[in-house]
Short mmCIF file of C-alpha atoms in Angstrom, two decimals:
data_model
loop_
_atom_site.label_atom_id
_atom_site.label_comp_id
_atom_site.label_asym_id
_atom_site.label_seq_id
_atom_site.Cartn_x
_atom_site.Cartn_y
_atom_site.Cartn_z
CA MET S 30 -25.68 42.14 52.25
CA ARG S 31 -28.71 40.41 50.72
CA ASP S 32 -27.12 39.95 47.28
CA PRO S 33 -26.72 36.16 46.80
CA THR S 34 -23.81 36.68 44.41
CA LEU S 35 -21.72 38.34 47.13
CA ASP S 36 -20.15 36.89 50.27
CA LEU S 37 -19.96 40.15 52.19
CA LYS S 38 -18.83 40.39 55.80
CA VAL S 39 -18.71 43.48 58.01
CA ILE S 40 -15.82 44.19 60.36
CA HIS S 41 -16.80 47.06 62.66
CA LEU S 42 -13.78 48.66 64.33
CA VAL S 43 -14.81 50.49 67.50
CA ARG S 44 -12.99 52.49 70.15
CA ASP S 45 -13.73 53.88 73.59
CA PRO S 46 -15.89 56.98 72.90
CA ARG S 47 -13.88 58.94 75.46
CA ALA S 48 -10.74 58.29 73.41
CA VAL S 49 -12.62 59.29 70.26
CA ALA S 50 -13.70 62.54 71.93
CA SER S 51 -10.14 63.21 73.03
CA SER S 52 -8.88 62.71 69.46
CA ARG S 53 -11.56 65.02 68.09
CA ILE S 54 -10.60 67.74 70.56
CA LYS S 55 -6.91 67.21 69.82
CA SER S 56 -7.72 67.67 66.12
CA ARG S 57 -10.11 70.53 66.88
CA HIS S 58 -9.06 72.80 64.04
CA GLY S 59 -9.01 70.05 61.40
CA LEU S 60 -12.41 68.70 62.44
CA ILE S 61 -14.32 71.85 63.43
CA ARG S 62 -16.36 71.96 60.20
CA GLU S 63 -16.99 68.23 60.33
CA SER S 64 -18.06 68.46 63.97
CA LEU S 65 -20.51 71.23 63.10
CA GLN S 66 -21.93 69.14 60.25
CA VAL S 67 -22.37 66.17 62.57
CA VAL S 68 -24.12 68.26 65.21
CA ARG S 69 -26.42 69.82 62.62
CA SER S 70 -27.32 66.37 61.23
CA ARG S 71 -29.14 65.34 64.41
CA ASP S 72 -32.81 64.54 64.21
CA PRO S 73 -34.58 67.76 65.33
CA HIS S 74 -37.43 65.69 66.79
CA ILE S 75 -35.16 63.90 69.26
CA HIS S 76 -34.62 65.63 72.59
CA ARG S 77 -31.00 66.69 72.89
CA MET S 78 -29.13 65.89 76.08
CA PRO S 79 -28.03 69.04 77.88
CA PHE S 80 -24.42 69.75 78.74
CA LEU S 81 -23.64 68.73 82.30
CA ASP S 82 -21.82 72.03 82.70
CA ALA S 83 -24.46 74.52 81.60
CA GLY S 84 -21.95 77.37 81.40
CA HIS S 85 -19.45 75.52 79.24
CA LYS S 86 -20.60 76.93 75.93
CA LEU S 87 -20.71 80.50 77.16
CA GLY S 88 -17.40 80.48 78.99
CA GLY S 89 -15.56 77.93 76.90
CA LYS S 90 -14.46 80.29 74.15
CA LYS S 91 -12.20 82.10 76.59
CA GLU S 92 -10.43 78.84 77.38
CA ALA S 93 -8.06 76.75 75.26
CA GLY S 94 -10.03 75.17 72.44
CA GLY S 95 -13.14 77.19 73.18
CA GLY S 96 -16.15 76.66 70.96
CA SER S 97 -14.42 73.96 68.88
CA ASP S 98 -14.15 71.75 71.99
CA TYR S 99 -17.85 72.33 72.64
CA HIS S 100 -18.76 71.20 69.12
CA ALA S 101 -16.35 68.24 69.27
CA LEU S 102 -18.12 66.96 72.38
CA GLY S 103 -21.53 67.76 70.95
CA ALA S 104 -20.74 65.62 67.91
CA MET S 105 -20.28 62.63 70.21
CA GLU S 106 -24.02 62.62 70.98
CA VAL S 107 -24.82 62.03 67.31
CA ILE S 108 -21.96 59.59 66.78
CA CYS S 109 -22.90 57.47 69.79
CA SER S 110 -26.59 57.51 68.95
CA SER S 111 -25.79 56.08 65.52
CA MET S 112 -23.37 53.57 67.03
CA ALA S 113 -25.99 52.41 69.53
CA LYS S 114 -28.45 51.66 66.71
CA THR S 115 -25.81 49.70 64.80
CA LEU S 116 -24.83 47.67 67.85
CA GLN S 117 -28.45 46.91 68.75
CA THR S 118 -28.93 45.52 65.24
CA ALA S 119 -25.79 43.41 65.65
CA LEU S 120 -26.94 42.20 69.07
CA HIS S 121 -30.21 40.93 67.60
CA PRO S 122 -29.16 40.33 63.99
CA PRO S 123 -31.59 39.67 61.16
CA ASP S 124 -30.95 36.55 59.08
CA TRP S 125 -28.83 38.35 56.52
CA LEU S 126 -26.45 39.65 59.19
CA GLN S 127 -25.98 36.49 61.27
CA GLY S 128 -22.43 35.23 60.96
CA ASN S 129 -21.49 38.19 58.76
CA TYR S 130 -20.74 40.83 61.39
CA MET S 131 -17.77 41.20 63.73
CA ALA S 132 -17.07 44.05 66.16
CA VAL S 133 -13.40 44.62 66.94
CA ARG S 134 -12.33 46.85 69.81
CA TYR S 135 -9.29 49.00 69.13
CA GLU S 136 -8.19 48.34 72.70
CA ASP S 137 -8.09 44.57 72.11
CA LEU S 138 -6.06 45.14 68.98
CA VAL S 139 -3.57 47.17 71.01
CA VAL S 140 -3.32 44.88 74.05
CA GLU S 141 -3.34 41.59 72.13
CA PRO S 142 -2.52 42.48 68.51
CA ILE S 143 -1.59 38.99 67.29
CA LYS S 144 -4.57 37.24 68.90
CA THR S 145 -7.03 39.87 67.68
CA LEU S 146 -5.51 39.98 64.20
CA ARG S 147 -5.83 36.20 63.90
CA GLN S 148 -9.48 36.39 64.98
CA VAL S 149 -10.20 39.04 62.34
CA TYR S 150 -8.43 37.12 59.59
CA GLY S 151 -10.12 33.89 60.67
CA PHE S 152 -13.50 35.62 60.42
CA VAL S 153 -12.88 36.16 56.70
CA ASN S 154 -11.18 32.74 56.24
CA LEU S 155 -7.66 34.09 55.79
CA ALA S 156 -4.37 33.36 57.54
CA VAL S 157 -2.20 36.12 59.01
CA SER S 158 1.24 36.34 57.43
CA PRO S 159 4.37 36.58 59.64
CA GLU S 160 5.04 39.98 58.05
CA MET S 161 1.65 41.28 59.14
CA GLU S 162 2.16 40.02 62.69
CA LYS S 163 5.57 41.70 62.81
CA PHE S 164 4.06 44.97 61.54
CA ALA S 165 1.27 44.83 64.16
CA LEU S 166 3.75 44.34 67.00
CA PHE S 167 5.92 47.22 65.79
CA PHE S 168 2.95 49.52 65.25
CA PHE S 169 1.56 49.10 68.75
CA PHE S 170 4.77 48.60 70.70
CA GLY S 171 7.35 50.49 68.64
CA PRO S 172 9.17 53.48 70.14
CA GLY S 173 7.85 56.25 67.86
CA TYR S 174 4.79 58.30 68.87
CA SER S 175 3.38 61.27 66.99
CA SER S 176 1.54 64.02 68.83
CA LYS S 177 0.26 65.52 65.58
CA PRO S 178 -3.31 64.85 64.44
CA PHE S 179 -3.80 62.58 61.41
CA VAL S 180 -0.17 61.36 61.58
CA VAL S 181 0.05 57.58 61.85
CA SER S 182 3.12 56.18 63.59
CA ALA S 183 4.24 53.41 65.91
CA ARG S 184 3.15 54.18 69.44
CA ASN S 185 3.50 52.75 72.91
CA ALA S 186 0.41 50.68 73.66
CA THR S 187 -0.08 52.05 77.17
CA GLN S 188 0.13 55.63 75.92
CA ALA S 189 -2.38 54.94 73.16
CA LEU S 190 -4.94 53.41 75.50
CA SER S 191 -4.74 55.82 78.42
CA ALA S 192 -4.08 59.15 76.69
CA TRP S 193 -7.70 60.31 77.04
CA ARG S 194 -7.54 59.83 80.83
CA THR S 195 -5.00 62.62 81.14
CA ALA S 196 -6.12 64.75 78.18
CA LEU S 197 -9.80 65.18 79.10
CA SER S 198 -11.17 66.94 82.15
CA TYR S 199 -13.43 64.93 84.45
CA GLN S 200 -16.37 67.05 83.31
CA GLN S 201 -15.64 66.26 79.66
CA ILE S 202 -15.38 62.54 80.46
CA LYS S 203 -18.74 62.53 82.23
CA GLN S 204 -20.30 64.40 79.31
CA VAL S 205 -19.13 61.76 76.83
CA GLU S 206 -20.34 59.00 79.15
CA GLU S 207 -23.75 60.68 79.32
CA TYR S 208 -23.96 60.72 75.53
CA CYS S 209 -22.45 57.28 74.98
CA HIS S 210 -23.54 55.08 77.89
CA GLN S 211 -25.51 52.70 75.66
CA PRO S 212 -22.73 51.72 73.21
CA MET S 213 -20.21 51.78 76.07
CA ALA S 214 -22.26 49.21 78.00
CA LEU S 215 -22.54 46.92 74.96
CA LEU S 216 -18.85 47.21 74.13
CA GLY S 217 -17.55 46.70 77.67
CA TYR S 218 -16.22 50.19 78.42
CA GLU S 219 -16.69 50.93 82.12
CA ARG S 220 -17.77 54.37 83.29
CA VAL S 221 -15.68 56.18 85.88
CA GLY S 222 -16.97 57.22 89.29
CA SER S 223 -14.48 59.86 90.38
CA PRO S 224 -11.52 61.96 89.17
CA GLU S 225 -9.25 59.67 91.21
CA GLU S 226 -10.54 56.65 89.30
CA VAL S 227 -9.72 58.35 86.01
CA LYS S 228 -6.12 58.97 87.05
CA ASP S 229 -5.60 55.42 88.38
CA LEU S 230 -4.04 53.97 85.22
CA SER S 231 -3.65 50.59 86.88
CA ARG S 232 -7.40 50.11 86.39
CA THR S 233 -8.16 49.03 82.84
CA LEU S 234 -11.85 50.16 82.55
CA LEU S 235 -12.35 47.28 80.09
CA ARG S 236 -14.58 44.26 80.56
CA LYS S 237 -15.94 41.56 78.29
CA PRO S 238 -18.19 43.05 75.58
CA ARG S 239 -21.73 41.79 75.05
CA LEU S 240 -21.19 41.42 71.32
#
């Protein structure tokens, strides 16, 4: 970033941590080793947040997902801690980062793909081609949707945004919010107050980000 011979810009694609947690749990078997590595990479000197449900780890292995779900959620603490540091740097950027960093929410890309795509391309002084705009519309609003992990396909925008609200339990959601409240606040992801609020898909849970 400090190399005067380069004109480097950073585009940071972010997503609601609750959706990230849901994807990690959905891909539990493919990511179990990675989740364990992430959990083990935490700084041992930093106090670790306890699970809201103290019995989850002990009883979880008898349930669907079991220990892999526990590690998938545990990885979110490390992921969100790192994300919070990155976003704090972007919020108060040093000279070398000013004007060279852009955070893009996945949700904005889904809801307003053309507008968001044009903003991203404009950030790097490029114009969006009609073919790219057509691809973006098909990708987010096309009829095909894959339920398999790591398979990319066209998906319905509403399904993509709200899937975590039906896939995660309320306890799992609150656990992720406990781990990730700092980056969520900066990125404009509202926390939920009740199980009923989670299931009310008419409420977007998105507000204007601080970045």
